[in-house]
Coordinates of C-alpha atoms in Angstrom, one line a residue:
M1 CA 10.2 4.5 -27.1
A2 CA 13.1 1.6 -26.4
M3 CA 16.0 2.0 -24.5
A4 CA 19.5 0.9 -25.1
P5 CA 21.7 0.5 -22.0
S6 CA 24.4 3.2 -21.8
P7 CA 25.7 5.8 -19.2
S8 CA 23.5 8.9 -19.3
L9 CA 25.1 12.3 -19.2
A10 CA 25.7 13.8 -16.1
Q11 CA 25.8 17.2 -14.8
V12 CA 28.2 18.9 -12.4
Y13 CA 26.7 21.5 -10.2
T14 CA 28.6 24.0 -8.3
S15 CA 25.7 26.5 -8.2
P16 CA 23.6 25.8 -4.9
V17 CA 20.2 25.4 -6.6
A18 CA 18.9 23.4 -9.7
V19 CA 15.9 22.7 -11.6
A20 CA 14.7 19.4 -10.7
V21 CA 12.7 16.7 -12.8
W22 CA 10.7 14.0 -11.1
E23 CA 10.5 10.8 -13.4
W24 CA 9.0 7.3 -13.5
Q25 CA 10.0 4.2 -14.9
D26 CA 8.1 2.0 -17.2
G27 CA 8.2 -1.6 -17.2
L28 CA 10.4 -1.4 -20.6
G29 CA 13.1 0.6 -18.4
T30 CA 11.9 4.1 -20.0
W31 CA 12.1 6.7 -17.8
H32 CA 8.9 9.4 -18.2
P33 CA 8.8 12.9 -16.5
Y34 CA 5.9 14.0 -14.6
S35 CA 4.7 17.5 -15.9
A36 CA 6.2 20.8 -14.7
T37 CA 3.1 21.0 -12.3
V38 CA 3.5 17.8 -10.8
C39 CA 6.7 18.2 -10.3
N40 CA 6.3 21.3 -8.8
Y41 CA 4.3 19.6 -5.8
I42 CA 6.2 16.9 -5.6
E43 CA 9.3 18.8 -4.8
Q44 CA 7.3 20.9 -2.3
Q45 CA 6.7 18.1 -0.6
F46 CA 10.1 16.4 -1.0
V47 CA 11.9 19.4 0.3
Q48 CA 10.0 19.0 3.9
Q49 CA 12.2 15.9 4.5
K50 CA 15.7 17.3 2.5
G51 CA 18.8 16.2 3.8
Q52 CA 17.3 13.1 5.5
R53 CA 18.1 9.7 4.8
F54 CA 14.5 7.5 4.3
G55 CA 14.8 3.9 5.1
L56 CA 13.2 1.4 7.6
G57 CA 14.6 3.4 10.6
S58 CA 12.1 6.2 9.7
L59 CA 8.6 6.7 9.7
A60 CA 7.0 6.5 5.9
H61 CA 6.5 9.7 3.9
S62 CA 4.2 9.8 1.2
I63 CA 3.0 12.1 -1.6
P64 CA -0.3 11.6 -3.1
L65 CA -0.2 12.8 -6.9
G66 CA -3.9 13.5 -6.9
Q67 CA -3.4 16.9 -5.0
A68 CA -1.5 17.9 -8.2
D69 CA -3.4 16.6 -10.9
P70 CA -7.0 14.5 -10.7
S71 CA -6.1 12.1 -13.1
L72 CA -3.6 10.7 -10.6
A73 CA -5.5 10.6 -7.9
P74 CA -4.8 6.6 -7.7
Y75 CA -0.8 7.1 -7.5
I76 CA 1.3 7.9 -4.3
I77 CA 4.8 8.3 -4.7
D78 CA 6.8 5.9 -1.5
L79 CA 9.4 8.5 -0.6
P80 CA 11.4 5.7 1.5
S81 CA 11.3 2.8 -1.4
W82 CA 11.7 5.9 -3.8
T83 CA 8.4 4.2 -5.6
Q84 CA 5.3 5.0 -7.6
F85 CA 2.2 2.9 -6.0
R86 CA -0.8 2.6 -7.4
Q87 CA -3.5 2.2 -4.9
D88 CA -6.3 0.5 -6.5
T89 CA -4.1 -1.9 -8.8
G90 CA -1.2 -2.4 -6.0
T91 CA 1.3 -1.4 -9.4
M92 CA 4.7 -0.3 -8.4
R93 CA 7.3 2.0 -10.5
A94 CA 10.8 3.3 -9.7
V95 CA 11.0 7.2 -9.3
R96 CA 13.7 9.5 -9.8
R97 CA 14.9 12.7 -8.9
H98 CA 17.3 14.8 -11.5
L99 CA 18.7 17.8 -10.9
F100 CA 19.4 20.4 -13.9
P101 CA 20.9 24.0 -14.6
Q102 CA 18.6 26.7 -14.4
H103 CA 19.3 27.8 -18.2
S104 CA 18.4 23.9 -19.2
A105 CA 15.5 23.2 -21.2
P106 CA 13.5 21.8 -18.1
G107 CA 14.7 25.1 -16.3
R108 CA 13.0 26.8 -19.6
G109 CA 9.9 24.5 -19.5
V110 CA 11.2 22.9 -22.5
V111 CA 9.6 19.7 -23.6
W112 CA 10.3 17.5 -26.8
E113 CA 7.9 14.6 -27.3
W114 CA 7.6 11.5 -29.7
L115 CA 4.4 10.4 -31.2
S116 CA 3.0 6.9 -30.2
D117 CA 1.2 4.1 -32.4
D118 CA -2.1 5.2 -30.3
G119 CA -1.9 9.3 -31.3
S120 CA -1.0 10.2 -28.0
W121 CA 2.4 12.6 -27.5
T122 CA 5.0 11.1 -25.3
A123 CA 8.0 13.1 -23.6
Y124 CA 11.5 12.3 -23.7
E125 CA 13.0 11.4 -20.5
A126 CA 14.2 15.3 -19.5
S127 CA 18.4 14.7 -19.8
V128 CA 17.4 13.7 -23.6
C129 CA 15.1 16.8 -23.7
D130 CA 18.0 18.9 -22.7
Y131 CA 20.8 17.3 -24.8
L132 CA 18.3 18.2 -27.9
E133 CA 18.0 21.4 -26.8
Q134 CA 21.6 21.7 -26.4
Q135 CA 22.5 20.3 -29.5
V136 CA 19.5 22.7 -31.2
A137 CA 21.5 25.7 -29.8
R138 CA 24.9 24.8 -31.6
G139 CA 23.0 24.5 -34.9
T140 CA 23.0 20.8 -35.2
Q141 CA 20.3 19.9 -37.1
L142 CA 20.6 15.8 -37.2
V143 CA 21.0 14.6 -33.5
D144 CA 22.2 11.4 -32.7
L145 CA 20.9 9.9 -29.0
A146 CA 23.5 7.9 -29.0
P147 CA 25.8 8.9 -26.1
L148 CA 22.3 8.7 -23.9
G149 CA 22.3 5.2 -24.7
Y150 CA 19.2 5.7 -27.9
N151 CA 19.5 3.8 -30.9
Y152 CA 17.5 6.7 -32.9
T153 CA 18.3 10.0 -35.0
V154 CA 16.4 13.3 -34.4
N155 CA 15.9 15.6 -37.1
Y156 CA 15.3 18.9 -36.3
A157 CA 14.5 20.4 -40.0
A158 CA 11.8 17.8 -40.7
H159 CA 10.7 16.9 -36.7
T160 CA 11.3 13.0 -37.0
Q161 CA 12.6 10.4 -35.2
T162 CA 14.4 7.6 -37.0
N163 CA 15.7 4.0 -35.8
K164 CA 19.2 3.4 -36.8
T165 CA 18.6 -0.3 -37.3
S166 CA 14.9 -0.4 -39.1
S167 CA 14.4 3.2 -40.5
F168 CA 11.0 3.7 -38.9
C169 CA 10.3 6.9 -38.4
R170 CA 8.4 8.6 -35.9
S171 CA 7.0 12.3 -35.7
V172 CA 8.6 14.5 -33.0
R173 CA 7.6 18.2 -31.9
R174 CA 9.1 20.8 -29.6
R175 CA 7.1 22.2 -26.8
A176 CA 7.3 25.3 -24.6
G177 CA 5.4 25.3 -20.9
P178 CA 5.9 26.1 -17.8
P179 CA 9.5 25.9 -16.4
Y180 CA 10.4 22.9 -13.5
P181 CA 10.8 24.0 -10.2
V182 CA 13.8 25.3 -8.7
T183 CA 15.2 23.8 -5.7
T184 CA 18.2 23.6 -3.8
V185 CA 20.9 20.8 -4.3
I186 CA 20.8 18.1 -1.9
A187 CA 24.3 16.1 -2.0
P188 CA 26.5 15.6 1.3
P189 CA 29.2 18.1 1.7
G190 CA 32.4 17.8 -0.4
H191 CA 30.8 16.0 -3.2
T192 CA 31.5 16.7 -6.4
G193 CA 29.7 15.3 -9.9
V194 CA 26.4 13.9 -10.4
A195 CA 23.7 15.3 -7.6
C196 CA 21.1 12.8 -7.4
S197 CA 19.4 12.8 -4.2
C198 CA 17.4 9.0 -5.0
H199 CA 17.5 7.0 -2.5
Q200 CA 20.2 4.9 -3.6
C201 CA 22.4 7.7 -3.9
L202 CA 21.1 9.5 -0.4
G203 CA 22.3 6.1 1.6
G204 CA 25.9 5.9 -0.4
G205 CA 27.4 7.6 3.2
T206 CA 30.6 9.5 2.3
A207 CA 31.5 7.4 -1.1
G208 CA 29.8 10.2 -3.5
P209 CA 27.6 10.4 -6.0
V210 CA 26.9 7.1 -7.8
S211 CA 27.0 7.5 -11.2
G212 CA 26.0 5.5 -14.7
R213 CA 22.1 5.0 -15.8
Y214 CA 21.3 2.1 -13.8
R215 CA 22.1 3.5 -10.6
H216 CA 18.3 4.8 -10.7
S217 CA 16.7 1.5 -12.9
M218 CA 15.9 -0.7 -10.1
T219 CA 13.2 -0.5 -6.8
N220 CA 15.3 -0.5 -3.8
L221 CA 13.1 -2.4 -1.4
P222 CA 14.5 -3.0 1.9
A223 CA 17.2 -6.6 1.8
Y224 CA 14.5 -8.2 4.3
P225 CA 15.4 -11.6 5.2
V226 CA 13.6 -13.8 3.4
P227 CA 10.5 -15.1 5.4
Q228 CA 9.6 -19.0 5.7
P229 CA 6.2 -19.5 4.1
P230 CA 2.7 -18.5 5.5
H231 CA 1.5 -21.0 8.4
R232 CA -2.2 -21.4 7.1
T233 CA -3.5 -22.8 3.7
T234 CA -6.9 -22.9 2.4
V235 CA -7.6 -25.9 0.1
V236 CA -10.7 -25.7 -2.4
L237 CA -13.5 -28.4 -2.2
G238 CA -16.0 -28.2 -4.0
A239 CA -18.0 -25.3 -3.1
H240 CA -16.5 -24.5 -0.1
Q241 CA -13.3 -24.4 2.0
A242 CA -11.5 -26.6 3.8
F243 CA -8.8 -24.4 6.6
S244 CA -6.1 -26.0 8.0
P245 CA -4.6 -24.1 10.8
Y246 CA -0.8 -24.8 9.9
N247 CA 1.0 -26.7 7.4
K248 CA 0.8 -30.3 8.6
P249 CA 4.4 -31.4 7.2
S250 CA 5.8 -28.8 9.5
L251 CA 4.3 -30.9 12.6
S252 CA 6.4 -33.3 13.8
G253 CA 4.0 -36.5 14.8
A254 CA 1.8 -35.8 12.5
R255 CA 0.4 -38.7 11.3
S256 CA -2.3 -37.4 8.6
A257 CA -1.1 -36.7 4.9
P258 CA -0.2 -33.1 4.2
R259 CA -3.7 -31.9 3.4
L260 CA -3.3 -28.8 4.1
S261 CA 10.6 10.6 13.3
T262 CA 7.9 11.4 15.4
A263 CA 7.9 13.3 11.6
N264 CA 4.1 13.8 9.9
L265 CA 2.8 10.6 8.0
W266 CA 1.2 12.9 5.6
A267 CA 3.1 16.3 5.0
G268 CA 0.2 18.4 4.1
A269 CA -1.7 17.2 1.4
L270 CA -5.5 17.5 1.8
P271 CA -7.7 17.1 -1.1
S272 CA -7.8 20.3 -3.8
L273 CA -11.2 21.0 -3.1
G274 CA -11.3 24.8 -3.4
N275 CA -13.2 26.9 -0.8
Q276 CA -15.2 23.8 0.1
P277 CA -15.0 23.3 3.9
L278 CA -13.7 20.5 5.3
Y279 CA -14.9 18.3 8.4
R280 CA -12.7 16.1 10.4
S281 CA -12.6 13.4 12.8
S282 CA -10.0 10.7 13.6
L283 CA -9.5 7.3 15.2
S284 CA -6.2 6.0 16.4
H285 CA -4.4 3.1 17.3
L286 CA -2.9 3.3 20.7
G287 CA -0.8 1.1 22.9
P288 CA 2.6 -0.7 22.2
Q289 CA 3.6 -0.8 18.8
H290 CA 6.6 -3.3 17.3
Q291 CA 8.9 -0.8 15.7
P292 CA 12.4 -1.3 14.4
P293 CA 15.4 -0.7 16.8
G294 CA 15.9 3.0 17.7
L295 CA 12.8 4.2 17.5
S296 CA 11.7 5.9 21.0
A297 CA 8.1 5.4 22.1
A298 CA 7.9 9.3 21.4
G299 CA 8.7 8.5 18.5
A300 CA 6.0 5.9 17.9
A301 CA 3.1 8.2 18.7
S302 CA 0.2 8.1 16.5
A303 CA 0.7 11.2 13.9
S304 CA -2.0 14.0 13.1
L305 CA -3.0 15.6 10.1
P306 CA -1.5 19.1 10.2
G307 CA -3.6 22.2 10.0
G308 CA -5.3 23.1 7.4
P309 CA -8.5 24.0 5.8
V310 CA -10.8 22.5 8.4
S311 CA -13.7 24.4 10.0
S312 CA -16.8 23.4 12.3
P313 CA -15.8 19.8 13.2
R314 CA -19.1 17.6 13.0
S315 CA -17.6 15.9 15.7
A316 CA -14.3 16.1 18.1
P317 CA -11.4 13.8 17.1
A318 CA -12.2 10.5 18.7
T319 CA -9.0 8.4 19.8
V320 CA -10.1 4.6 20.4
P321 CA -7.2 2.5 22.4
I322 CA -6.6 -0.6 20.8
R323 CA -5.3 -3.8 22.7
M324 CA -2.3 -4.9 20.8
P325 CA -0.9 -8.5 21.6
K326 CA 2.1 -8.9 23.5
P327 CA 5.2 -7.2 22.0
S328 CA 8.3 -9.5 20.3
R329 CA 11.5 -9.7 21.7
V330 CA 12.5 -7.0 19.4
Q331 CA 10.6 -4.3 21.3
Q332 CA 10.5 -4.0 24.8
A333 CA 7.1 -2.4 25.6
L334 CA 4.4 -3.2 28.2
A335 CA 1.2 -5.1 27.4
G336 CA -2.0 -4.2 28.9
G337 CA -5.4 -5.9 28.6
P338 CA -7.6 -8.5 30.8
P339 CA -5.9 -11.9 30.4
K340 CA -6.8 -14.3 27.2
P341 CA -9.3 -17.0 28.3
E342 CA -8.1 -20.4 28.1
P343 CA -8.4 -21.8 24.4
E344 CA -10.0 -25.1 25.7
Q345 CA -12.5 -23.0 27.4
V346 CA -13.1 -21.1 24.5
I347 CA -14.1 -24.1 22.1
K348 CA -16.6 -25.4 24.9
N349 CA -17.9 -22.0 24.9
Y350 CA -19.4 -22.1 21.4
T351 CA -19.8 -26.0 20.9
E352 CA -21.7 -29.1 22.5
E353 CA -19.9 -32.4 22.3
L354 CA -21.6 -34.9 20.4
K355 CA -21.5 -38.5 22.0
T356 CA -21.9 -40.2 18.9
A357 CA -19.6 -39.3 15.8
L358 CA -21.2 -38.7 12.8
D359 CA -20.9 -40.2 9.4
E360 CA -19.2 -37.7 7.7
D361 CA -15.5 -35.8 7.1
C362 CA -14.2 -33.2 9.5
I363 CA -13.0 -30.4 7.0
I364 CA -10.1 -29.5 9.1
C365 CA -8.0 -32.8 9.3
M366 CA -10.1 -34.4 6.4
E367 CA -10.3 -37.5 8.4
K368 CA -13.5 -39.3 9.3
L369 CA -15.1 -37.7 12.4
S370 CA -15.5 -41.5 13.4
V371 CA -11.8 -41.8 14.2
A372 CA -9.1 -39.9 15.8
S373 CA -8.5 -36.3 15.2
G374 CA -5.5 -35.6 12.2
Y375 CA -3.8 -33.3 14.8
S376 CA -4.3 -35.5 17.8
D377 CA -0.4 -36.3 17.9
A378 CA 0.4 -32.8 17.6
T379 CA -1.9 -30.6 19.8
D380 CA -1.9 -31.5 23.8
S381 CA -5.3 -31.1 25.3
K382 CA -6.3 -32.0 29.2
T383 CA -9.5 -31.5 28.5
F384 CA -10.5 -32.9 24.5
G385 CA -9.9 -36.5 23.8
P386 CA -8.7 -37.9 20.3
V387 CA -12.0 -39.0 19.4
A388 CA -13.9 -35.9 20.7
V389 CA -16.4 -34.3 18.4
G390 CA -18.6 -31.4 18.7
R391 CA -21.3 -29.2 17.4
L392 CA -21.4 -25.2 16.8
A393 CA -23.9 -23.7 18.5
K394 CA -25.0 -21.2 15.7
C395 CA -24.5 -23.3 12.2
S396 CA -24.6 -26.9 13.6
H397 CA -21.7 -27.8 11.4
S398 CA -19.2 -30.2 13.2
F399 CA -15.6 -31.1 14.0
H400 CA -13.3 -32.7 16.1
L401 CA -12.7 -30.4 19.3
L402 CA -8.4 -30.9 19.2
C403 CA -9.1 -29.7 15.4
L404 CA -11.0 -26.7 16.2
L405 CA -8.7 -26.1 19.0
A406 CA -5.6 -26.3 17.0
M407 CA -7.0 -24.0 14.2
Y408 CA -8.1 -21.5 17.5
C409 CA -5.0 -21.7 19.0
N410 CA -3.2 -20.7 15.5
G411 CA -5.1 -17.4 15.4
N412 CA -5.5 -14.7 17.1
K413 CA -6.4 -16.3 20.5
D414 CA -8.8 -13.5 20.8
G415 CA -11.8 -15.2 22.5
S416 CA -13.3 -15.9 19.0
L417 CA -13.9 -18.5 16.9
Q418 CA -15.1 -19.0 12.9
C419 CA -16.6 -21.6 11.4
P420 CA -14.0 -23.0 8.6
S421 CA -17.2 -24.3 6.8
C422 CA -19.9 -21.7 6.7
K423 CA -18.0 -18.7 8.3
T424 CA -20.1 -17.8 11.1
I425 CA -18.9 -16.0 13.8
Y426 CA -18.6 -17.1 17.2
G427 CA -17.9 -13.9 19.8
E428 CA -15.9 -10.6 18.5
K429 CA -13.7 -11.2 15.5
T430 CA -10.6 -9.2 15.9
G431 CA -7.6 -9.0 13.1
T432 CA -3.8 -8.5 13.1
Q433 CA -3.9 -5.0 11.7
P434 CA -0.5 -3.0 12.6
R435 CA -1.0 0.2 14.5
G436 CA -1.8 3.0 12.5
K437 CA -4.6 6.0 12.1
M438 CA -7.7 6.1 10.6
E439 CA -9.0 10.2 9.8
V440 CA -12.5 11.1 8.2
F441 CA -13.2 14.0 6.7
T442 CA -16.4 15.8 4.5
F443 CA -16.4 18.2 1.7
Q444 CA -19.2 19.2 -0.4
V445 CA -18.4 17.7 -3.4
S446 CA -20.5 15.0 -5.1
L447 CA -19.6 11.5 -6.2
P448 CA -20.5 10.0 -9.5
G449 CA -23.9 8.2 -8.8
H450 CA -24.3 10.3 -6.0
E451 CA -24.7 14.2 -6.8
D452 CA -27.6 14.6 -4.1
C453 CA -24.8 14.5 -1.0
G454 CA -21.4 15.6 -0.4
T455 CA -18.3 13.2 -0.2
I456 CA -16.8 11.1 2.7
L457 CA -13.1 11.2 2.5
I458 CA -11.1 8.4 4.5
V459 CA -7.5 8.7 5.0
Y460 CA -5.8 5.6 6.4
N461 CA -2.3 5.6 7.6
I462 CA 0.2 3.3 8.6
P463 CA 4.1 3.6 9.2
H464 CA 6.5 0.4 8.6
G465 CA 7.0 -1.7 11.5
I466 CA 8.5 -4.8 13.3
Q467 CA 6.0 -8.0 13.0
G468 CA 4.4 -9.2 16.0
P469 CA 3.5 -13.0 17.4
E470 CA -0.1 -12.5 15.4
H471 CA 2.0 -12.2 12.0
P472 CA 3.8 -14.3 9.5
N473 CA 7.3 -13.3 10.6
P474 CA 7.3 -12.1 14.1
G475 CA 10.4 -10.1 14.7
K476 CA 10.8 -9.0 10.8
P477 CA 10.3 -6.1 9.5
F478 CA 6.9 -5.0 7.4
T479 CA 6.7 -2.4 5.2
A480 CA 3.5 -0.2 4.6
R481 CA 3.6 0.7 1.0
G482 CA 1.3 3.9 -0.8
F483 CA 0.1 5.1 2.9
P484 CA -1.4 7.3 3.2
R485 CA -4.3 5.6 1.4
Q486 CA -7.8 7.9 0.5
C487 CA -11.1 6.3 0.3
Y488 CA -14.3 7.4 -0.7
L489 CA -17.7 7.1 0.3
P490 CA -21.1 9.3 -0.5
D491 CA -22.2 11.3 2.7
N492 CA -25.8 10.0 2.6
A493 CA -27.3 7.9 5.0
Q494 CA -26.2 4.6 3.9
G495 CA -22.6 5.8 3.2
R496 CA -22.6 6.7 6.7
K497 CA -23.7 3.5 7.8
V498 CA -20.8 2.1 6.0
L499 CA -18.5 4.8 7.8
E500 CA -19.5 3.6 11.5
L501 CA -19.1 0.4 10.5
L502 CA -15.5 0.6 9.1
K503 CA -14.8 2.2 12.4
V504 CA -16.0 -0.7 14.1
A505 CA -14.0 -3.0 11.9
W506 CA -10.7 -0.4 12.1
K507 CA -11.0 -0.7 15.9
R508 CA -11.1 -4.5 15.3
R509 CA -7.9 -4.4 13.2
L510 CA -10.0 -5.9 10.5
I511 CA -9.3 -3.5 7.3
F512 CA -6.0 -4.6 6.6
T513 CA -3.5 -7.1 7.7
V514 CA 0.6 -7.9 7.0
G515 CA 1.1 -10.6 4.2
T516 CA 2.0 -10.8 0.5
S517 CA 0.9 -8.4 -2.0
S518 CA -1.1 -10.3 -4.7
T519 CA -0.4 -7.7 -7.1
T520 CA 3.1 -7.2 -6.9
G521 CA 4.5 -10.4 -4.7
E522 CA 5.9 -8.5 -1.8
T523 CA 6.1 -10.2 1.2
D524 CA 5.8 -8.9 4.4
T525 CA 3.8 -5.8 3.5
V526 CA 0.5 -4.5 4.6
V527 CA -2.0 -5.5 2.5
W528 CA -6.2 -4.8 2.3
N529 CA -8.2 -7.3 4.3
E530 CA -10.8 -8.2 2.0
I531 CA -13.0 -5.3 2.6
H532 CA -13.2 -3.1 -0.2
H533 CA -12.6 0.5 -0.5
K534 CA -13.0 2.9 -3.0
T535 CA -9.7 4.5 -3.9
E536 CA -10.9 6.7 -6.7
M537 CA -13.5 9.3 -6.9
D538 CA -14.3 10.5 -10.7
R539 CA -14.1 7.3 -12.5
N540 CA -14.5 3.1 -12.6
V541 CA -12.3 2.1 -15.3
T542 CA -10.3 -0.3 -12.4
G543 CA -13.8 -1.3 -10.5
H544 CA -12.4 0.8 -7.8
G545 CA -14.6 4.4 -8.6
Y546 CA -17.3 5.5 -8.9
P547 CA -20.0 5.2 -10.4
D548 CA -21.0 2.1 -8.7
P549 CA -24.3 1.5 -7.7
N550 CA -23.5 -2.0 -6.0
Y551 CA -20.7 -1.0 -3.9
L552 CA -22.5 0.2 -0.2
Q553 CA -24.6 -3.0 -0.6
N554 CA -21.4 -5.5 -1.5
V555 CA -19.2 -3.5 1.2
L556 CA -22.0 -4.2 4.2
A557 CA -22.0 -7.8 3.1
E558 CA -18.2 -7.9 3.3
L559 CA -18.3 -6.3 6.5
A560 CA -20.9 -9.0 7.6
A561 CA -18.3 -11.5 7.0
Q562 CA -16.0 -10.2 9.3
G563 CA -18.4 -10.4 12.2
V564 CA -19.2 -6.4 11.6
T565 CA -22.8 -5.6 11.3
E566 CA -25.4 -3.0 12.4
D567 CA -25.7 -4.9 15.7
C568 CA -22.1 -3.7 16.9
L569 CA -23.6 0.0 16.2
E570 CA -26.2 -0.9 19.0
Q571 CA -23.5 -2.1 21.1
K572 CA -21.5 1.0 21.3

């Protein structure tokens, strides 16, 4: 059902209560109401933040829709951005909250629907349903939807919708169901007119409600500065990858060609599992955090899940400190931890210098190993000369030592090194995952394909923040969409092994990173970091659910590629 641009009918509220309908917007701009049951759950979660203004200066609040309807398990509403986020694909849709009088169609549970081409019934947006009810109550048999911006008429007697231009007809029906939730009107004092509580209207200060259909038509992402391109490139060469530590053209003098609120983050939503016992443990990032200006150190403390149906914990909650990089100038925080090793010493620890260069290319700078490094005029070193060549100890791949030094200095400088050719890891690799919390629950419900055991639920929670020196754009904000994120493992021997390795990866900051979303294109946002997780329990349509007989082996291989193996568990 196509939408024609036009103002929607506004409602003026004098009553302190109204009926709330939550809707999401598809790619064509059409709004779709959630069911009354789902809206009731969303509204309950929303009123916990009633009257607050969401944005970068406050902690994120997300609503997992799977708690109200299992078929919506992949979806989360991210209130700071007023978007619906799909965890397995990253798709983001705008959402809005509309208020209606108690005697309206939503207040009485009346929904009008039209028959789509695939034979399914699709609900009109809530304002259309209410308008149809008003017109029918007046005895109007042929209702023109033009006042709401639609090029259709609805014939009540024939139960048809007709396109006024093409004369194409569809069937319509009127369905009665449970009423939508009654709630408190949220509007700044003194306002009259449309009492809307979307992100734009709540952020409108004292200017009054915003009128017009298109006030909700776009997702409101924070107006961050345009980021610079990331300073790492990967060029595919045949069957392997060549890693460049930074974009060569940006280096002066490089002579080689450019080859290269203290609020709870999860408001009381645990999986709806009936009377199944739930067990919990947790891992937190503790330590300095790059925060938006105005947040106190107390406000940055790691949040815990609220008390709920938790009994007989298998293990006491574990709090694991993480050494964070030196904070940027945005947040004056103290960075503890031992001093980092000198970069030249790290290279020497893992390489053997060759007296005679091999007749092959250095895949970092793409120069011959027999000539000077392509980074010799851009990397200062008193230890390595421009033609010095070294061989990595375990994998025996050879590179210019200055190229290895440049690559190391462009990373975390955590004392580890990864071969750019075969990905062999030397030392303990760490990542750039922002501060957050990982919590683990177990419950006695089986995953498809693992009917002989219960389920492990992992909940990851990361708030918005400020990028540190290890991130693409230090000092600039980053977003954290769709948190908390829920992931599932079978509670058997192999699933528990994967869980323990994921805990190691979490402590090493390898699960997430800050970058550009491959699905939405958003920059400076928290994204997965090449360790796949199952975000659905009961279906595998998208490849992110169960059954999947190869998943546990595949994720073990992905963890090993990050240097997280069973050997790490023996060292604990």
